[in-house]
Amino acid sequence: MSKFAPLNALETQALRLSLGLSQAQIAALTKHSEADVVAWEEGTQALPQQAEKLLLELDDVIEMQVLNTCDGIEALFKKEPKRRLAFVVYPSQALYQQYNPEFLSSQPLTELYTTAAWRIKKECKLVLEVDVSLVALDAESYKAYRADNGLSESRESRAKWAADQLK
Amino acid sequence: MSKFAPLNALETQALRLSLGLSQAQIAALTKHSEADVVAWEEGTQALPQQAEKLLLELDDVIEMQVLNTCDGIEALFKKEPKRRLAFVVYPSQALYQQYNPEFLSSQPLTELYTTAAWRIKKECKLVLEVDVSLVALDAESYKAYRADNGLSESRESRAKWAADQLK
């Protein structure tokens, strides 16, 4: 049991908004109805402990990704002092699932990944003075870029494509 | 001019969500139409520089409030090592305006104040291991509490009332 108090209605809503999710998405993730989610946020029903745990864990996963990515970026800039970076995000759930199957268990929705990317952008600007742009993957443009440059599909190729979009 | 790139469509939406605001609220704040806000987030219209500046400033104001409040809480806990705190938030714009007229220019909407409170809660949990609960002001209950305890209206009285709600 956490030594912290359970989330109240207001906090439940603030958590959802900070994750960048809709009530429908919270319902799907927690396997409850949308009416339940509305009731949690209106305070007419308590947020079940299991649902609270899941939602707080999603936020923790994001914070961990922010921390790790910003550490990586900081290390990168010791060697390579350009101050502009592209970070690939996924404009649909289908693209997100296709390219990030390994993230689906801990970070199931593309919106969560985009929320993490936004927090990374903010943190990098504030702490490292690095300008991170979120670039939505365009599958057609990415395929053409790979063909033109003889690259196979990889996270690194995606990063190269994204950097190319900033030119 | 900022040396950072202008916000793209995706980033504009991520910023709005991180502030906890609707498209209608962004429209009202920036004095544009809701259709404009939709167009900014769909990338069919560029986010005007003035609107970008305003929205980034709102986020900065929140970050500053988080920093200052957490510093204050840290100092408080050097003297008074209880690990639970109540933070008053305002469930309607009318109550927010009534009790926080001095905040209206820099933080015009109660939702922004609640977003700041949520970030304070998160930061205090993570960094200070202090459990902050967001307590929505109940004007009737607060008035009765003041009468019972002979208190005049002040930020401090509100904090006392809120702490009493956690009992």
Short mmCIF file of C-alpha atoms in Angstrom, two decimals:
data_model
loop_
_atom_site.label_atom_id
_atom_site.label_comp_id
_atom_site.label_asym_id
_atom_site.label_seq_id
_atom_site.Cartn_x
_atom_site.Cartn_y
_atom_site.Cartn_z
CA MET A 1 0.00 0.00 0.00
CA SER A 2 1.20 3.48 -0.86
CA LYS A 3 1.68 5.85 2.04
CA PHE A 4 0.18 8.50 -0.22
CA ALA A 5 -3.54 9.29 -0.12
CA PRO A 6 -5.72 7.88 -2.93
CA LEU A 7 -6.34 10.33 -5.77
CA ASN A 8 -9.52 12.36 -5.37
CA ALA A 9 -11.85 13.37 -8.22
CA LEU A 10 -9.98 16.53 -9.09
CA GLU A 11 -6.62 14.83 -9.06
CA THR A 12 -7.93 12.00 -11.23
CA GLN A 13 -8.96 14.52 -13.86
CA ALA A 14 -5.65 16.44 -13.57
CA LEU A 15 -3.73 13.19 -14.04
CA ARG A 16 -5.75 12.32 -17.17
CA LEU A 17 -5.21 15.77 -18.66
CA SER A 18 -1.49 15.68 -17.88
CA LEU A 19 -1.27 12.37 -19.74
CA GLY A 20 -3.00 13.98 -22.72
CA LEU A 21 -5.77 11.37 -22.78
CA SER A 22 -9.54 11.50 -23.27
CA GLN A 23 -12.06 9.94 -20.89
CA ALA A 24 -12.71 7.28 -23.55
CA GLN A 25 -9.03 6.38 -23.61
CA ILE A 26 -8.86 6.14 -19.81
CA ALA A 27 -11.94 3.89 -19.93
CA ALA A 28 -10.31 1.59 -22.50
CA LEU A 29 -6.99 1.44 -20.62
CA THR A 30 -8.57 0.67 -17.25
CA LYS A 31 -11.26 -1.62 -18.71
CA HIS A 32 -14.05 0.48 -17.20
CA SER A 33 -16.91 2.33 -18.89
CA GLU A 34 -16.73 5.97 -19.90
CA ALA A 35 -19.54 6.60 -17.42
CA ASP A 36 -17.25 5.26 -14.68
CA VAL A 37 -14.47 7.64 -15.71
CA VAL A 38 -16.92 10.55 -15.65
CA ALA A 39 -18.05 9.46 -12.18
CA TRP A 40 -14.44 9.27 -10.93
CA GLU A 41 -13.81 12.81 -12.14
CA GLU A 42 -17.08 14.12 -10.72
CA GLY A 43 -16.44 12.45 -7.39
CA THR A 44 -19.59 10.35 -7.41
CA GLN A 45 -17.53 7.14 -7.56
CA ALA A 46 -14.10 6.45 -6.07
CA LEU A 47 -11.23 5.68 -8.45
CA PRO A 48 -10.59 1.93 -8.04
CA GLN A 49 -7.16 1.13 -6.64
CA GLN A 50 -6.18 -0.94 -9.69
CA ALA A 51 -7.07 1.88 -12.07
CA GLU A 52 -5.18 4.39 -9.94
CA LYS A 53 -2.11 2.17 -9.94
CA LEU A 54 -2.23 1.78 -13.72
CA LEU A 55 -2.60 5.50 -14.41
CA LEU A 56 0.14 6.51 -12.00
CA GLU A 57 2.40 3.90 -13.55
CA LEU A 58 1.78 5.35 -17.02
CA ASP A 59 2.88 8.71 -15.70
CA ASP A 60 5.96 7.13 -14.10
CA VAL A 61 6.89 5.45 -17.39
CA ILE A 62 6.71 8.83 -19.11
CA GLU A 63 8.85 10.49 -16.44
CA MET A 64 11.42 7.72 -16.73
CA GLN A 65 11.51 8.12 -20.52
CA VAL A 66 11.98 11.88 -20.12
CA LEU A 67 14.82 11.36 -17.67
CA ASN A 68 16.60 8.73 -19.75
CA THR A 69 16.18 10.57 -23.04
CA CYS A 70 17.38 13.87 -21.62
CA ASP A 71 20.40 12.13 -20.11
CA GLY A 72 21.13 10.61 -23.53
CA ILE A 73 20.76 13.96 -25.24
CA GLU A 74 23.03 15.62 -22.70
CA ALA A 75 25.71 12.97 -23.34
CA LEU A 76 25.28 13.38 -27.11
CA PHE A 77 25.87 17.11 -26.90
CA LYS A 78 29.14 16.71 -25.12
CA LYS A 79 30.48 15.14 -28.31
CA GLU A 80 28.37 16.90 -30.89
CA PRO A 81 27.46 20.45 -29.91
CA LYS A 82 24.67 21.23 -32.37
CA ARG A 83 21.67 22.61 -30.55
CA ARG A 84 18.82 21.28 -32.70
CA LEU A 85 17.30 17.81 -32.62
CA ALA A 86 14.32 15.99 -34.14
CA PHE A 87 12.26 13.53 -32.13
CA VAL A 88 9.97 11.17 -34.07
CA VAL A 89 6.39 10.82 -32.87
CA TYR A 90 3.59 8.76 -34.39
CA PRO A 91 0.46 10.45 -35.74
CA SER A 92 -1.70 7.31 -35.51
CA GLN A 93 -1.99 4.31 -33.24
CA ALA A 94 -1.40 2.01 -36.23
CA LEU A 95 1.97 3.60 -37.06
CA TYR A 96 2.93 3.67 -33.40
CA GLN A 97 2.20 -0.05 -33.00
CA GLN A 98 4.00 -0.92 -36.22
CA TYR A 99 7.21 0.87 -35.30
CA ASN A 100 7.26 0.46 -31.51
CA PRO A 101 5.93 -3.00 -30.64
CA GLU A 102 8.37 -3.15 -27.71
CA PHE A 103 6.75 -0.11 -26.05
CA LEU A 104 3.15 -1.35 -26.18
CA SER A 105 3.08 -3.04 -22.81
CA SER A 106 4.43 -0.09 -20.82
CA GLN A 107 3.21 2.76 -23.02
CA PRO A 108 0.21 1.44 -24.95
CA LEU A 109 -1.03 4.61 -26.70
CA THR A 110 0.67 6.90 -29.17
CA GLU A 111 -0.75 9.87 -27.25
CA LEU A 112 1.30 8.81 -24.20
CA TYR A 113 4.43 8.69 -26.33
CA THR A 114 3.67 12.17 -27.67
CA THR A 115 3.12 13.43 -24.12
CA ALA A 116 6.54 12.06 -23.19
CA ALA A 117 8.04 13.72 -26.28
CA TRP A 118 6.51 17.06 -25.30
CA ARG A 119 7.93 16.81 -21.78
CA ILE A 120 11.33 15.90 -23.28
CA LYS A 121 11.16 18.97 -25.51
CA LYS A 122 10.37 21.19 -22.53
CA GLU A 123 13.08 19.72 -20.32
CA CYS A 124 15.72 19.92 -23.06
CA LYS A 125 14.89 23.55 -23.73
CA LEU A 126 14.99 24.50 -20.06
CA VAL A 127 17.93 22.46 -18.81
CA LEU A 128 20.12 21.84 -21.87
CA GLU A 129 19.12 24.75 -24.13
CA VAL A 130 18.65 22.20 -26.89
CA ASP A 131 15.82 22.79 -29.37
CA VAL A 132 13.92 19.51 -29.84
CA SER A 133 11.24 19.41 -32.55
CA LEU A 134 8.55 16.73 -32.54
CA VAL A 135 8.30 15.34 -36.06
CA ALA A 136 5.27 13.20 -36.94
CA LEU A 137 6.33 10.12 -38.90
CA ASP A 138 5.17 10.26 -42.51
CA ALA A 139 5.43 6.64 -43.67
CA GLU A 140 5.58 7.45 -47.40
CA SER A 141 8.20 10.15 -47.06
CA TYR A 142 10.24 7.93 -44.72
CA LYS A 143 10.14 5.01 -47.20
CA ALA A 144 11.28 7.26 -50.05
CA TYR A 145 14.09 8.65 -47.88
CA ARG A 146 15.27 5.14 -47.01
CA ALA A 147 15.23 4.12 -50.69
CA ASP A 148 17.15 7.25 -51.69
CA ASN A 149 19.79 6.69 -49.03
CA GLY A 150 19.96 2.89 -49.05
CA LEU A 151 18.89 2.61 -45.41
CA SER A 152 17.10 -0.29 -43.76
CA GLU A 153 14.30 0.34 -41.26
CA SER A 154 15.63 1.13 -37.77
CA ARG A 155 15.17 3.65 -35.01
CA GLU A 156 18.33 5.32 -36.27
CA SER A 157 17.01 5.59 -39.83
CA ARG A 158 13.84 7.18 -38.49
CA ALA A 159 15.92 9.68 -36.52
CA LYS A 160 17.90 10.51 -39.68
CA TRP A 161 14.72 10.99 -41.68
CA ALA A 162 13.32 13.26 -38.96
CA ALA A 163 16.51 15.33 -38.80
CA ASP A 164 16.23 15.73 -42.57
CA GLN A 165 12.73 17.19 -42.14
CA LEU A 166 14.16 20.08 -40.13
CA LYS A 167 16.39 21.26 -42.98
CA MET B 1 13.15 36.52 -31.54
CA SER B 2 13.59 33.16 -29.89
CA LYS B 3 16.43 31.03 -31.15
CA PHE B 4 14.04 28.11 -30.84
CA ALA B 5 11.96 26.94 -33.79
CA PRO B 6 8.26 27.98 -33.87
CA LEU B 7 5.88 25.34 -32.49
CA ASN B 8 4.51 23.01 -35.16
CA ALA B 9 0.96 21.62 -35.21
CA LEU B 10 1.72 18.62 -33.05
CA GLU B 11 3.60 20.67 -30.48
CA THR B 12 0.79 23.22 -30.36
CA GLN B 13 -1.65 20.46 -29.43
CA ALA B 14 0.77 18.94 -26.90
CA LEU B 15 1.21 22.33 -25.25
CA ARG B 16 -2.56 22.82 -24.99
CA LEU B 17 -3.06 19.37 -23.48
CA SER B 18 -0.21 19.89 -21.03
CA LEU B 19 -1.89 23.10 -19.88
CA GLY B 20 -5.13 21.16 -19.35
CA LEU B 21 -7.12 23.46 -21.64
CA SER B 22 -9.76 22.92 -24.34
CA GLN B 23 -9.56 24.34 -27.86
CA ALA B 24 -12.34 26.77 -26.89
CA GLN B 25 -10.26 28.04 -23.98
CA ILE B 26 -7.19 28.50 -26.18
CA ALA B 27 -9.35 30.41 -28.64
CA ALA B 28 -10.64 32.73 -25.91
CA LEU B 29 -7.18 33.33 -24.44
CA THR B 30 -5.54 34.10 -27.78
CA LYS B 31 -8.55 36.02 -29.14
CA HIS B 32 -8.81 33.74 -32.15
CA SER B 33 -11.68 31.52 -33.31
CA GLU B 34 -12.00 27.86 -32.35
CA ALA B 35 -11.65 27.07 -36.07
CA ASP B 36 -8.25 28.78 -35.98
CA VAL B 37 -7.14 26.65 -33.03
CA VAL B 38 -8.27 23.50 -34.85
CA ALA B 39 -6.30 24.65 -37.92
CA TRP B 40 -3.16 25.27 -35.82
CA GLU B 41 -3.39 21.75 -34.42
CA GLU B 42 -4.08 20.20 -37.82
CA GLY B 43 -1.23 22.12 -39.40
CA THR B 44 -3.37 23.85 -42.01
CA GLN B 45 -2.58 27.24 -40.44
CA ALA B 46 0.60 28.37 -38.67
CA LEU B 47 0.35 29.31 -35.00
CA PRO B 48 0.67 33.11 -34.93
CA GLN B 49 3.76 34.35 -33.09
CA GLN B 50 1.72 36.34 -30.57
CA ALA B 51 -0.41 33.31 -29.69
CA GLU B 52 2.68 31.13 -29.35
CA LYS B 53 4.30 33.66 -27.04
CA LEU B 54 1.19 33.83 -24.85
CA LEU B 55 0.80 30.06 -24.53
CA LEU B 56 4.48 29.47 -23.79
CA GLU B 57 4.33 32.23 -21.17
CA LEU B 58 1.36 30.54 -19.49
CA ASP B 59 3.42 27.37 -19.25
CA ASP B 60 6.37 29.35 -17.87
CA VAL B 61 4.16 30.96 -15.22
CA ILE B 62 3.04 27.50 -14.14
CA GLU B 63 6.61 26.20 -14.00
CA MET B 64 7.65 29.21 -11.92
CA GLN B 65 4.75 28.63 -9.53
CA VAL B 66 5.73 24.97 -9.20
CA LEU B 67 9.34 25.90 -8.46
CA ASN B 68 8.48 28.59 -5.92
CA THR B 69 5.82 26.56 -4.16
CA CYS B 70 8.01 23.47 -3.91
CA ASP B 71 10.84 25.58 -2.53
CA GLY B 72 8.42 26.99 0.04
CA ILE B 73 7.19 23.54 0.97
CA GLU B 74 10.75 22.27 1.30
CA ALA B 75 11.59 25.13 3.65
CA LEU B 76 8.41 24.50 5.65
CA PHE B 77 9.30 20.86 6.16
CA LYS B 78 12.65 21.69 7.64
CA LYS B 79 10.78 23.22 10.57
CA GLU B 80 7.67 21.11 10.56
CA PRO B 81 8.24 17.54 9.43
CA LYS B 82 4.67 16.40 8.78
CA ARG B 83 4.42 14.79 5.35
CA ARG B 84 0.89 15.70 4.34
CA LEU B 85 -0.34 19.00 2.93
CA ALA B 86 -3.54 20.40 1.41
CA PHE B 87 -3.45 22.74 -1.58
CA VAL B 88 -6.61 24.73 -2.33
CA VAL B 89 -7.85 24.78 -5.92
CA TYR B 90 -10.96 26.44 -7.32
CA PRO B 91 -13.73 24.36 -8.89
CA SER B 92 -15.19 27.28 -10.90
CA GLN B 93 -13.86 30.34 -12.67
CA ALA B 94 -16.13 32.53 -10.50
CA LEU B 95 -14.57 31.25 -7.25
CA TYR B 96 -11.08 31.48 -8.72
CA GLN B 97 -11.61 35.12 -9.72
CA GLN B 98 -13.17 36.01 -6.40
CA TYR B 99 -10.32 34.61 -4.33
CA ASN B 100 -7.33 35.23 -6.61
CA PRO B 101 -7.81 38.57 -8.36
CA GLU B 102 -4.02 39.13 -8.23
CA PHE B 103 -3.39 36.02 -10.36
CA LEU B 104 -5.78 36.86 -13.19
CA SER B 105 -3.32 38.72 -15.38
CA SER B 106 -0.63 36.03 -15.37
CA GLN B 107 -2.80 32.94 -14.85
CA PRO B 108 -6.27 33.84 -16.10
CA LEU B 109 -8.08 30.48 -15.86
CA THR B 110 -8.79 28.26 -12.89
CA GLU B 111 -7.78 25.25 -15.05
CA LEU B 112 -4.26 26.67 -15.33
CA TYR B 113 -4.08 27.02 -11.56
CA THR B 114 -5.24 23.41 -11.16
CA THR B 115 -2.62 22.27 -13.70
CA ALA B 116 0.04 24.06 -11.63
CA ALA B 117 -1.32 22.41 -8.47
CA TRP B 118 -1.14 18.98 -10.10
CA ARG B 119 2.49 19.55 -11.14
CA ILE B 120 3.26 20.74 -7.59
CA LYS B 121 1.70 17.55 -6.20
CA LYS B 122 3.82 15.42 -8.54
CA GLU B 123 7.05 17.28 -7.82
CA CYS B 124 6.50 17.22 -4.05
CA LYS B 125 5.84 13.48 -4.12
CA LEU B 126 8.90 12.74 -6.20
CA VAL B 127 11.46 15.13 -4.75
CA LEU B 128 10.30 15.82 -1.19
CA GLU B 129 8.20 12.73 -0.46
CA VAL B 130 5.47 15.06 0.71
CA ASP B 131 1.86 14.05 0.04
CA VAL B 132 -0.01 17.09 -1.36
CA SER B 133 -3.77 16.78 -1.83
CA LEU B 134 -5.66 19.15 -4.09
CA VAL B 135 -8.76 20.33 -2.22
CA ALA B 136 -11.49 22.08 -4.19
CA LEU B 137 -12.71 25.15 -2.31
CA ASP B 138 -16.27 24.71 -1.03
CA ALA B 139 -17.38 28.28 -0.33
CA GLU B 140 -20.17 27.30 2.12
CA SER B 141 -18.03 24.92 4.10
CA TYR B 142 -15.22 27.46 4.20
CA LYS B 143 -17.53 30.21 5.46
CA ALA B 144 -18.86 27.96 8.20
CA TYR B 145 -15.30 26.98 9.18
CA ARG B 146 -14.27 30.64 9.41
CA ALA B 147 -17.30 31.46 11.57
CA ASP B 148 -16.61 28.50 13.87
CA ASN B 149 -12.98 29.47 14.29
CA GLY B 150 -13.30 33.27 14.23
CA LEU B 151 -11.08 33.62 11.16
CA SER B 152 -11.16 36.37 8.58
CA GLU B 153 -10.78 35.58 4.88
CA SER B 154 -7.16 35.11 3.87
CA ARG B 155 -4.99 32.70 1.94
CA GLU B 156 -3.90 31.32 5.30
CA SER B 157 -7.49 30.72 6.45
CA ARG B 158 -8.19 28.87 3.20
CA ALA B 159 -5.13 26.72 3.77
CA LYS B 160 -6.33 25.95 7.31
CA TRP B 161 -9.79 25.01 6.05
CA ALA B 162 -8.24 22.76 3.39
CA ALA B 163 -5.97 21.05 5.93
CA ASP B 164 -9.08 20.43 8.03
CA GLN B 165 -10.70 18.64 5.05
CA LEU B 166 -7.95 16.02 5.11
CA LYS B 167 -8.76 14.96 8.69
#
